[in-house]
mmCIF file of C-alpha atoms in Angstrom:
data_model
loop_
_atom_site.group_PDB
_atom_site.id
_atom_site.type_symbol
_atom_site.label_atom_id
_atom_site.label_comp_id
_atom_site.label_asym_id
_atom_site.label_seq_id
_atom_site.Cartn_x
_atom_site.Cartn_y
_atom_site.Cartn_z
ATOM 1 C CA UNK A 1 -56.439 103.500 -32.011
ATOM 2 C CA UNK A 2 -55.857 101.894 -35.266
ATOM 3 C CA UNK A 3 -54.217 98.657 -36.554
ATOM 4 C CA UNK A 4 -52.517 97.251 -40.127
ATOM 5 C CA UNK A 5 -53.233 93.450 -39.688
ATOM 6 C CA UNK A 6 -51.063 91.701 -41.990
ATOM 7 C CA UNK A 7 -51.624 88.118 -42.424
ATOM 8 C CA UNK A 8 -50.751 85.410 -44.655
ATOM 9 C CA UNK A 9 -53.331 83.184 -46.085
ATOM 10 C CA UNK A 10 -52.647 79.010 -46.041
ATOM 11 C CA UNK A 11 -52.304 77.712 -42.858
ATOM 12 C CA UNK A 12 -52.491 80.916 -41.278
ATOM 13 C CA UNK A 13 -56.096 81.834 -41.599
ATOM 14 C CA UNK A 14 -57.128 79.191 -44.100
ATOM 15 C CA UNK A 15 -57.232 75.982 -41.768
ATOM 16 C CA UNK A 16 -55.631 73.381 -44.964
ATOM 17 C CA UNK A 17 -52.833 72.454 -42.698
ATOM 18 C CA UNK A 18 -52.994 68.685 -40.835
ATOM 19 C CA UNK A 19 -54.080 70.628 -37.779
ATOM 20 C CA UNK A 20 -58.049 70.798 -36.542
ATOM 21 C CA UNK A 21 -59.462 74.161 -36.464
ATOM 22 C CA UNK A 22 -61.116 75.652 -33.448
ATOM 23 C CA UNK A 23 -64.837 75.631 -33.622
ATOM 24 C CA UNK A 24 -65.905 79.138 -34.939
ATOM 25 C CA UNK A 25 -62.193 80.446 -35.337
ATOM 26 C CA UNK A 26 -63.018 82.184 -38.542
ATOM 27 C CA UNK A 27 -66.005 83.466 -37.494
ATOM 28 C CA UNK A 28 -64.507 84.977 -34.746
ATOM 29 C CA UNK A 29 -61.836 86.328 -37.134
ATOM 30 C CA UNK A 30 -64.370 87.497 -39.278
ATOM 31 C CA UNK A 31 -65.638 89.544 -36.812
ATOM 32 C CA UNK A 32 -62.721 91.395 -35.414
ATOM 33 C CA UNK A 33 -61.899 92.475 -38.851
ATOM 34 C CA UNK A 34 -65.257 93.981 -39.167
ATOM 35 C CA UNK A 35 -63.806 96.556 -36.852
ATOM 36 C CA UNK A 36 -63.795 100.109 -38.189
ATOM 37 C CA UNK A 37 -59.859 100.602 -37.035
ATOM 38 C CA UNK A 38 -58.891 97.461 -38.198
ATOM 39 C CA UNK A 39 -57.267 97.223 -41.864
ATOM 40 C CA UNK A 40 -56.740 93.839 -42.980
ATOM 41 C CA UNK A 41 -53.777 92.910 -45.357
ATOM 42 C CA UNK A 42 -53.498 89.059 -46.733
ATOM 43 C CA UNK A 43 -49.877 88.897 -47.927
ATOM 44 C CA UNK A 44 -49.592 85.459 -49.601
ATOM 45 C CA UNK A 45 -47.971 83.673 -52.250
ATOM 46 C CA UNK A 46 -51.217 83.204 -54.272
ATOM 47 C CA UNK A 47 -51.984 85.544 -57.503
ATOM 48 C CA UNK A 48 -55.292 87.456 -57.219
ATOM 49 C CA UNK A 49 -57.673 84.544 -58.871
ATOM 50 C CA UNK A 50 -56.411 82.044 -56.086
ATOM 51 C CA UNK A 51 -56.961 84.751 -52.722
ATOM 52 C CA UNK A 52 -60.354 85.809 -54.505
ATOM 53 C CA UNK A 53 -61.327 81.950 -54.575
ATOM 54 C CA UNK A 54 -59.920 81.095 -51.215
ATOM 55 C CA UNK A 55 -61.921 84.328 -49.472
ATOM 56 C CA UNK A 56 -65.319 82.669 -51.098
ATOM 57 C CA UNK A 57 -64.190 79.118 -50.609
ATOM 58 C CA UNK A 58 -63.427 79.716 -46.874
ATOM 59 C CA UNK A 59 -65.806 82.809 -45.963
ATOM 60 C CA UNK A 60 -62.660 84.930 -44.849
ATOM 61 C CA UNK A 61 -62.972 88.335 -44.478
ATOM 62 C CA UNK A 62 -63.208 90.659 -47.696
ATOM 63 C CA UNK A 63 -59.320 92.759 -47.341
ATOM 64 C CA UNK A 64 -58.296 96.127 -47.788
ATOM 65 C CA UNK A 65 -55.233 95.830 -49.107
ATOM 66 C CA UNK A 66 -53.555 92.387 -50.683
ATOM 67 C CA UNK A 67 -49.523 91.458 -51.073
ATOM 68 C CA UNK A 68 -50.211 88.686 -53.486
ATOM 69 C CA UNK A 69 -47.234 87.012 -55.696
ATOM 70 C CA UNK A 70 -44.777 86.615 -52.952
ATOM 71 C CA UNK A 71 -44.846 90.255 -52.752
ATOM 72 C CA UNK A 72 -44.697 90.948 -56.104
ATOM 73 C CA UNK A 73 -47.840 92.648 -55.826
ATOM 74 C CA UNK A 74 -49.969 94.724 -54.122
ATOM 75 C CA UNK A 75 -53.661 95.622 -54.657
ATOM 76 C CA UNK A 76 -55.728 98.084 -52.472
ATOM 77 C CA UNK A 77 -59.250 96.728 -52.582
ATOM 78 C CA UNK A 78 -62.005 99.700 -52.918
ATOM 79 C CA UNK A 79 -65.798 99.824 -51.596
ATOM 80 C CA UNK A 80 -67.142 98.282 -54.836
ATOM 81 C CA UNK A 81 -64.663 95.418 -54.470
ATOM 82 C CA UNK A 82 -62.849 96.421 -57.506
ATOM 83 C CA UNK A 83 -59.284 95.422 -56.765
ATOM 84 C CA UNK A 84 -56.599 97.918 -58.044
ATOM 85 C CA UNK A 85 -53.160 97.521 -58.797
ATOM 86 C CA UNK A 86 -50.510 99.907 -57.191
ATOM 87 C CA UNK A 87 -48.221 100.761 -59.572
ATOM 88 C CA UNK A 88 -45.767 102.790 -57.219
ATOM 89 C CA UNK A 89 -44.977 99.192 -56.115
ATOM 90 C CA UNK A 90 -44.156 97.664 -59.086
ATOM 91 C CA UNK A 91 -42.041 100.763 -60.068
ATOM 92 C CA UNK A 92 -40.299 100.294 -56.753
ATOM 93 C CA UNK A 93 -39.247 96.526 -57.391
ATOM 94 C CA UNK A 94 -38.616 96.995 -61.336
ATOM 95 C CA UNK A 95 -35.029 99.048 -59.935
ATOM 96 C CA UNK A 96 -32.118 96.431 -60.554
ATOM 97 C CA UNK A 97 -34.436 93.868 -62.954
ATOM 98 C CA UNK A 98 -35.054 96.057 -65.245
ATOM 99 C CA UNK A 99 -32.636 94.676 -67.804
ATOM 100 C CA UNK A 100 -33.196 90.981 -66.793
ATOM 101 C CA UNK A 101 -35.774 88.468 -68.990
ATOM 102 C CA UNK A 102 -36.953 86.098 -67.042
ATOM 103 C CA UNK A 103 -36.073 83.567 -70.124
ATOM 104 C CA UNK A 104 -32.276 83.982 -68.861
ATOM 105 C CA UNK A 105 -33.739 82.961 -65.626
ATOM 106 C CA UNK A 106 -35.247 79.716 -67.862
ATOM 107 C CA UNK A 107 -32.664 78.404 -69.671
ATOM 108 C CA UNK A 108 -30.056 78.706 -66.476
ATOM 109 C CA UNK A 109 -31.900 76.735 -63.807
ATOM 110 C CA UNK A 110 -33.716 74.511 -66.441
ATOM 111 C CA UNK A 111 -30.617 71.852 -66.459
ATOM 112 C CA UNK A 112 -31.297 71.592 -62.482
ATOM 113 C CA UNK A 113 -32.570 67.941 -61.915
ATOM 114 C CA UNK A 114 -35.181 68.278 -59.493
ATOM 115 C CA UNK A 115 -36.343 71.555 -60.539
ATOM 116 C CA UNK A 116 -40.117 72.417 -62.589
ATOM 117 C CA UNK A 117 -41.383 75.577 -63.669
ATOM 118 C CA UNK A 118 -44.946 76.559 -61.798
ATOM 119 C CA UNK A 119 -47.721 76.399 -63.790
ATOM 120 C CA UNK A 120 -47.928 80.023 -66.398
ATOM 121 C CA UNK A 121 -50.775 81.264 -64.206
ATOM 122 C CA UNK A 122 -48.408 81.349 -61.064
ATOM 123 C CA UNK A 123 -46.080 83.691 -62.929
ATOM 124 C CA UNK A 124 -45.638 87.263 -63.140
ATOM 125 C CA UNK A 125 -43.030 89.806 -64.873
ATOM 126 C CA UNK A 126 -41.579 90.092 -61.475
ATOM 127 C CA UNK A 127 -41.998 86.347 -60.136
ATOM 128 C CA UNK A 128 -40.539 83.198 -61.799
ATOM 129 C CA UNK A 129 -41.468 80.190 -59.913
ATOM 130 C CA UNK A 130 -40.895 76.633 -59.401
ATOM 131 C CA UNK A 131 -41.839 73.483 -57.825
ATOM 132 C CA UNK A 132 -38.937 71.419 -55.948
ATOM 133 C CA UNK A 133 -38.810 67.666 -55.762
ATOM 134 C CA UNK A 134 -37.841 67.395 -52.360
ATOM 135 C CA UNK A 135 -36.633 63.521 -52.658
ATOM 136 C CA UNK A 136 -33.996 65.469 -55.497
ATOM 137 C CA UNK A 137 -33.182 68.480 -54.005
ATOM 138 C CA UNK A 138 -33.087 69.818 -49.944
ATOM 139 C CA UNK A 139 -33.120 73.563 -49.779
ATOM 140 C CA UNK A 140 -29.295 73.816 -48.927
ATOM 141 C CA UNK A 141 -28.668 72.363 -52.166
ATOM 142 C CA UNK A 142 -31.290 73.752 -54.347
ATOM 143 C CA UNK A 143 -30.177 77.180 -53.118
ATOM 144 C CA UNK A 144 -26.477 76.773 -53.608
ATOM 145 C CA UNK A 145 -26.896 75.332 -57.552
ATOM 146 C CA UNK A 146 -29.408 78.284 -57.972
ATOM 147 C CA UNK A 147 -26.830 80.743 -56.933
ATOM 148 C CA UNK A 148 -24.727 79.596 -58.533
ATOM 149 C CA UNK A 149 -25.912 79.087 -61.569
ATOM 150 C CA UNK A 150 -27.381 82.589 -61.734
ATOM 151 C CA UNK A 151 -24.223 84.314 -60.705
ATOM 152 C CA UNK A 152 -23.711 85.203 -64.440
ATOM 153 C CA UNK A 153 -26.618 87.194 -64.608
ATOM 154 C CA UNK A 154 -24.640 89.480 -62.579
ATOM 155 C CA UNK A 155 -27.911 90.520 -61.550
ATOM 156 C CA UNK A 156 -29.025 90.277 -57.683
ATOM 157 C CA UNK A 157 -32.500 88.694 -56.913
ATOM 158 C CA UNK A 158 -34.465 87.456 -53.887
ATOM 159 C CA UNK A 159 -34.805 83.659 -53.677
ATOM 160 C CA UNK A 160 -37.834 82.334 -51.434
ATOM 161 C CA UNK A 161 -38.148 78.997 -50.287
ATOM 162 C CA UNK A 162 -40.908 77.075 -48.623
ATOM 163 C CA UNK A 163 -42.504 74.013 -48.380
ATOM 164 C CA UNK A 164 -46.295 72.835 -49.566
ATOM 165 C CA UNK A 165 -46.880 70.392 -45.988
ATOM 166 C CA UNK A 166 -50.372 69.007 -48.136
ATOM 167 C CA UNK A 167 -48.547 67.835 -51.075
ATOM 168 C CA UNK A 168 -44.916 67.889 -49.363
ATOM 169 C CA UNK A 169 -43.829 69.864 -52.560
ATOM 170 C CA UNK A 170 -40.760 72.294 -52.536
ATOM 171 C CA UNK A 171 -41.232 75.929 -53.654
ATOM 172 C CA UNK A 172 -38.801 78.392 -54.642
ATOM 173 C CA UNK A 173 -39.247 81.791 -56.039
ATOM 174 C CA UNK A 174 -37.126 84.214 -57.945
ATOM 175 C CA UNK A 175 -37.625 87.492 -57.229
ATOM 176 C CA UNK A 176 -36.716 91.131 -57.724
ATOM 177 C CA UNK A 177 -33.799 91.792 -54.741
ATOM 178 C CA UNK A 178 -36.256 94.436 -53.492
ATOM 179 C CA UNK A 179 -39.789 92.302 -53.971
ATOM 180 C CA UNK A 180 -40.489 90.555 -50.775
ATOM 181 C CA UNK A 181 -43.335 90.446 -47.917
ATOM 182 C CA UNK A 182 -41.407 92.749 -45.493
ATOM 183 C CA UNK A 183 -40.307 95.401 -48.054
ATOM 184 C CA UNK A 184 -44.161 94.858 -49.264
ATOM 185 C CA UNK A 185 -45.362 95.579 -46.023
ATOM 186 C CA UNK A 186 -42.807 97.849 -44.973
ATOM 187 C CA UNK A 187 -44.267 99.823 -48.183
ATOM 188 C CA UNK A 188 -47.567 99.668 -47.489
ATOM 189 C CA UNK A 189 -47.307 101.191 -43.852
ATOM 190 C CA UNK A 190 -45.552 104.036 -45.054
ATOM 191 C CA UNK A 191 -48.145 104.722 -47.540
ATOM 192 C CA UNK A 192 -51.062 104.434 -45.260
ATOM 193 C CA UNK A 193 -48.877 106.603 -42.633
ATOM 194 C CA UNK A 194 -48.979 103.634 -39.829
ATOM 195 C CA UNK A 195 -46.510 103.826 -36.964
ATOM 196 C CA UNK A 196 -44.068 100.926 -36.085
ATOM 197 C CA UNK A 197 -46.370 100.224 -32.745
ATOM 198 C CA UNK A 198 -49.483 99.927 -34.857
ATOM 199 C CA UNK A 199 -48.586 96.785 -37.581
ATOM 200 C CA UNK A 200 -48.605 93.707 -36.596
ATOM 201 C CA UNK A 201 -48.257 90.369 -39.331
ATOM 202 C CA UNK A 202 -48.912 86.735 -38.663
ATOM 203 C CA UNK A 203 -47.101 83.955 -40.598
ATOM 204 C CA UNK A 204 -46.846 80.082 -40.565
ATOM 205 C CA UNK A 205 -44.072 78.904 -43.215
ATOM 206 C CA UNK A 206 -40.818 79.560 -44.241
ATOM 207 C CA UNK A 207 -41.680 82.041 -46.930
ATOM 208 C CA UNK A 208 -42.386 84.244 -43.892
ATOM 209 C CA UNK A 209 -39.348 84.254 -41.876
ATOM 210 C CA UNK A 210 -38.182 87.357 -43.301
ATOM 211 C CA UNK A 211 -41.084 89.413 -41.763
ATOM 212 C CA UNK A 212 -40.993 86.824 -38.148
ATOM 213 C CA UNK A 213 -37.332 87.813 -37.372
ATOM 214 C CA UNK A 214 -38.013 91.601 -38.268
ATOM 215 C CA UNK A 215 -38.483 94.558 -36.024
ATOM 216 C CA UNK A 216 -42.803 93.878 -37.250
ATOM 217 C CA UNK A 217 -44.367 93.089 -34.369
ATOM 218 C CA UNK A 218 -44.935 89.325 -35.697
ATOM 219 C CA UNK A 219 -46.820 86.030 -34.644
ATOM 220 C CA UNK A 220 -46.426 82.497 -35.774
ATOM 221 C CA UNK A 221 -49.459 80.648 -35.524
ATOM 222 C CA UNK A 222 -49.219 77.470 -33.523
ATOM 223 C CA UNK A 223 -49.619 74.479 -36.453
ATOM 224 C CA UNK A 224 -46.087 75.556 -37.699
ATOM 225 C CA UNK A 225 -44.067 73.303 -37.850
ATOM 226 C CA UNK A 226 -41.487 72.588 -34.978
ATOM 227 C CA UNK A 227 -38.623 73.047 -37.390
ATOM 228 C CA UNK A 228 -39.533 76.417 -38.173
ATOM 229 C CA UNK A 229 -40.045 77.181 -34.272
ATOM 230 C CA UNK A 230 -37.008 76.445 -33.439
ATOM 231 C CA UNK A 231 -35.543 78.144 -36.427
ATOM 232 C CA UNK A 232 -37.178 81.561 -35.870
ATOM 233 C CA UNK A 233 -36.323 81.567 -32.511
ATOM 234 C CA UNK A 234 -32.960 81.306 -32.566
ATOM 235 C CA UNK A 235 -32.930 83.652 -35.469
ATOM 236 C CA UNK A 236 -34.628 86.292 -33.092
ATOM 237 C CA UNK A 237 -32.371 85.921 -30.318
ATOM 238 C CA UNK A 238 -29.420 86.347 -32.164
ATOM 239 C CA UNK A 239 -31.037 89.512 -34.021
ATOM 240 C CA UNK A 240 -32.784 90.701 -30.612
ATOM 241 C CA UNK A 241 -36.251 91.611 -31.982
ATOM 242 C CA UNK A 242 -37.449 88.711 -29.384
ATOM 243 C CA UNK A 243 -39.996 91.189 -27.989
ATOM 244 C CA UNK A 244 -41.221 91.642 -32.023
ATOM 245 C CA UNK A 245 -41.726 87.589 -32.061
ATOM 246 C CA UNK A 246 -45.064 86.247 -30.546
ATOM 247 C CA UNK A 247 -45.197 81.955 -31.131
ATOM 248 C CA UNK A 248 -48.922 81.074 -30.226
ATOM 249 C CA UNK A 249 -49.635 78.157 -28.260
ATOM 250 C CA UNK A 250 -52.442 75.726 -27.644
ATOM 251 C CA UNK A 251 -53.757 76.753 -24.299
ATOM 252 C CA UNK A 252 -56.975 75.706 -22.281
ATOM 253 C CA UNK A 253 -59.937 76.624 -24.303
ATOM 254 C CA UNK A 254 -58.085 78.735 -26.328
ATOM 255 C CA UNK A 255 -56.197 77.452 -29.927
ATOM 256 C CA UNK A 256 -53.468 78.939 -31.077
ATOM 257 C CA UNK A 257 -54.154 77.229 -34.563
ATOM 258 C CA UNK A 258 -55.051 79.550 -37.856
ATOM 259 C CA UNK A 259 -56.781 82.342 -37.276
ATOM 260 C CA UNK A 260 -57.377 81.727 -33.327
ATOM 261 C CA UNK A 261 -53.762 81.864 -33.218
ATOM 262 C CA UNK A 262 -53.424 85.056 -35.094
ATOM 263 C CA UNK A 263 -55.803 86.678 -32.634
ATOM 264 C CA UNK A 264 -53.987 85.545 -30.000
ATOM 265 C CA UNK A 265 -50.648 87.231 -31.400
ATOM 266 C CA UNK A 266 -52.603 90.430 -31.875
ATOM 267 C CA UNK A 267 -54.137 90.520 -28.367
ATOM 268 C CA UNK A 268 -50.648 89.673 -27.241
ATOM 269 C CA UNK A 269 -49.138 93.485 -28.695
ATOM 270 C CA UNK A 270 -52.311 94.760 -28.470
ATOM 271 C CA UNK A 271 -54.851 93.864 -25.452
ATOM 272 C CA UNK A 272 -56.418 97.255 -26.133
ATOM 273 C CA UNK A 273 -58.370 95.693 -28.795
ATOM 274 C CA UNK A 274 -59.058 92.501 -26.859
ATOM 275 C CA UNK A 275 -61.362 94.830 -24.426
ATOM 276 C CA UNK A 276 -62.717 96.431 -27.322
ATOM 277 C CA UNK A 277 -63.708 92.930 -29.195
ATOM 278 C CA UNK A 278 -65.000 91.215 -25.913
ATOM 279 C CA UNK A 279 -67.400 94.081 -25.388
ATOM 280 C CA UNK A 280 -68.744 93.587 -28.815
ATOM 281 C CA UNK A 281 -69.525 89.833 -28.606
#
C-alpha cells in the first residue's frame, strides 16, 4: 500500500485563491502526508526559492520530491533537507532544444504588444517566461502570434498558459516540447517504480490541464474556476479518461477547497487510506 501524491502548490494546497479555507485543512493535510507510504510531490510553476518560502510561509508539509519550473525541474529532497537536482531530467528535456538560445526566443516574441518577460529569477535554461496583459492579448490570440512567430525556429516547444486570478495577470511559458508536468510526473513514477493505480495528482488552473485530462488518476480542487470545469470535462469525455477525473465539491461539513479538496480526490481513488487516516486521528 503505497501512494505518489502529486500536487500543485497555489490554490491547490496554498489557500491564496478568493475562496475561504476550511478550518484546519492544512493541518489535516499535514498530517496525512506524515504517513510512512505516502510520498508527496509539489509540481508547481514556482522555482525552488519561491516553494521553499511558500512551505515556511504556509506550514505545508516538507516534500519528497519537487517538479518546480513548470516542469522544468525536478528535485528529490533528502533527510537533511538538502534538495538535489536530477540531472537524468534535464538530460531528458535538453533532446530537440539543444541547439535553440533562448535569445532567439527574445528577440521573436519581443515585438508582441501585450507581451513582458518574467522577472530573471523566474527563468531557467529550459523555461522562458512571460507575463500577459490580458486587456491586450486573450489566450487564443497570444497563442496564435506566438506560433507563429516562432515557426522559424523550426524548433518545436511546449507553450503553457494560465492565468494569476490574484493579480488577473496572463502567464505563458516556453518550454522544451518534452518539459511539462505530466511527462515530469510520468518520469518520476517510473523512476520510483510506482504503478498506474498508485499516483494520483491534484490541480486547480489551466497550467494543469495536461495532467487533469490524462490517464493520472487526477482531482481538481473545488475553487477552480467554472471555466476550467467545464473545460476539463468536456475534454475528458471526449478523451474517455472520465473515471481518471475526480472535480471536488463543497459538501456538508466537508470542503472541497485547497487541500480539503485534494484529500477528498485522494479518498475518492483511494478509500483504503481514508480508513487508515481516520484511525490515526
Amino acid at each position: 500500500m503505497k501512494l505518489l501524491l502529486c500536487t500543485d502548490m497555489d490554490r491547490t494546497v496554498i489557500p491564496n485563491g478568493h475562496q475561504l479555507e476550511a478550518p484546519e485543512a492544512r493541518q489535516n493535510f499535514r498530517q496525512f502526508c506524515a504517513d510512512p507510504s505516502v510520498t508527496l510531490v509539489y509540481v508547481t510553476g514556482r522555482h525552488r526559492q519561491l516553494v521553499q518560502d511558500a512551505i515556511k510561509e504556509f506550514e505545508l508539509p516538507s516534500p519528497d520530491y519537487a517538479i518546480t519550473d513548470v516542469g522544468t525541474r525536478i528535485y528529490q529532497i533528502r533527510d537533511d533537507q538538502q534538495w538535489q537536482l536530477m540531472r537524468d531530467w534535464e538530460v531528458e528535456i535538453d533532446q530537440g532544444w539543444i541547439n535553440l538560445e533562448p535569445r532567439s526566443v527574445l528577440d521573436l516574441l519581443s515585438g508582441i504588444h501585450g507581451i513582458r518577460l518574467q522577472e530573471e529569477s523566474k527563468q531557467n535554461p529550459h523555461k522562458i517566461s512571460f507575463y500577459i496583459d490580458l486587456e491586450k492579448l486573450n489566450e487564443a490570440t497570444c497563442l496564435a502570434r506566438v506560433s507563429e512567430r516562432l515557426e522559424s525556429l523550426k524548433c518545436a516547444v511546449n507553450k503553457i498558459w494560465s492565468i494569476d486570478e490574484t493579480s488577473q495577470t496572463g502567464l505563458l511559458d516556453i518550454l522544451p516540447s518534452r518539459a511539462n508536468k505530466l511527462h515530469a510526473i510520468e518520469f518520476l513514477q517510473a523512476h520510483l517504480n510506482y504503478a498506474a493505480d498508485e499516483v494520483i495528482f491534484a490541480g486547480d488552473s489551466g497550467n494543469d490541464l495536461e495532467v487533469l485530462i490524462s490517464k493520472v488518476p487526477s482531482v481538481l480542487v473545488a475553487n477552480a474556476t467554472d471555466d476550467l470545469k467545464q473545460q476539463t470535462l468536456k475534454i475528458v469525455q471526449s478523451k474517455g479518461t472520465e473515471k481518471q477525473f475526480y472535480l471536488a465539491e463543497n459538501l456538508e461539513g466537508y470542503s472541497g477547497h485547497y487541500s480539503a479538496g485534494v484529500l477528498q480526490g485522494v479518498f475518492h481513488y483511494r478509500p483504503e487510506f481514508e480508513q487508515r487516516y481516520l484511525k490515526g486521528l
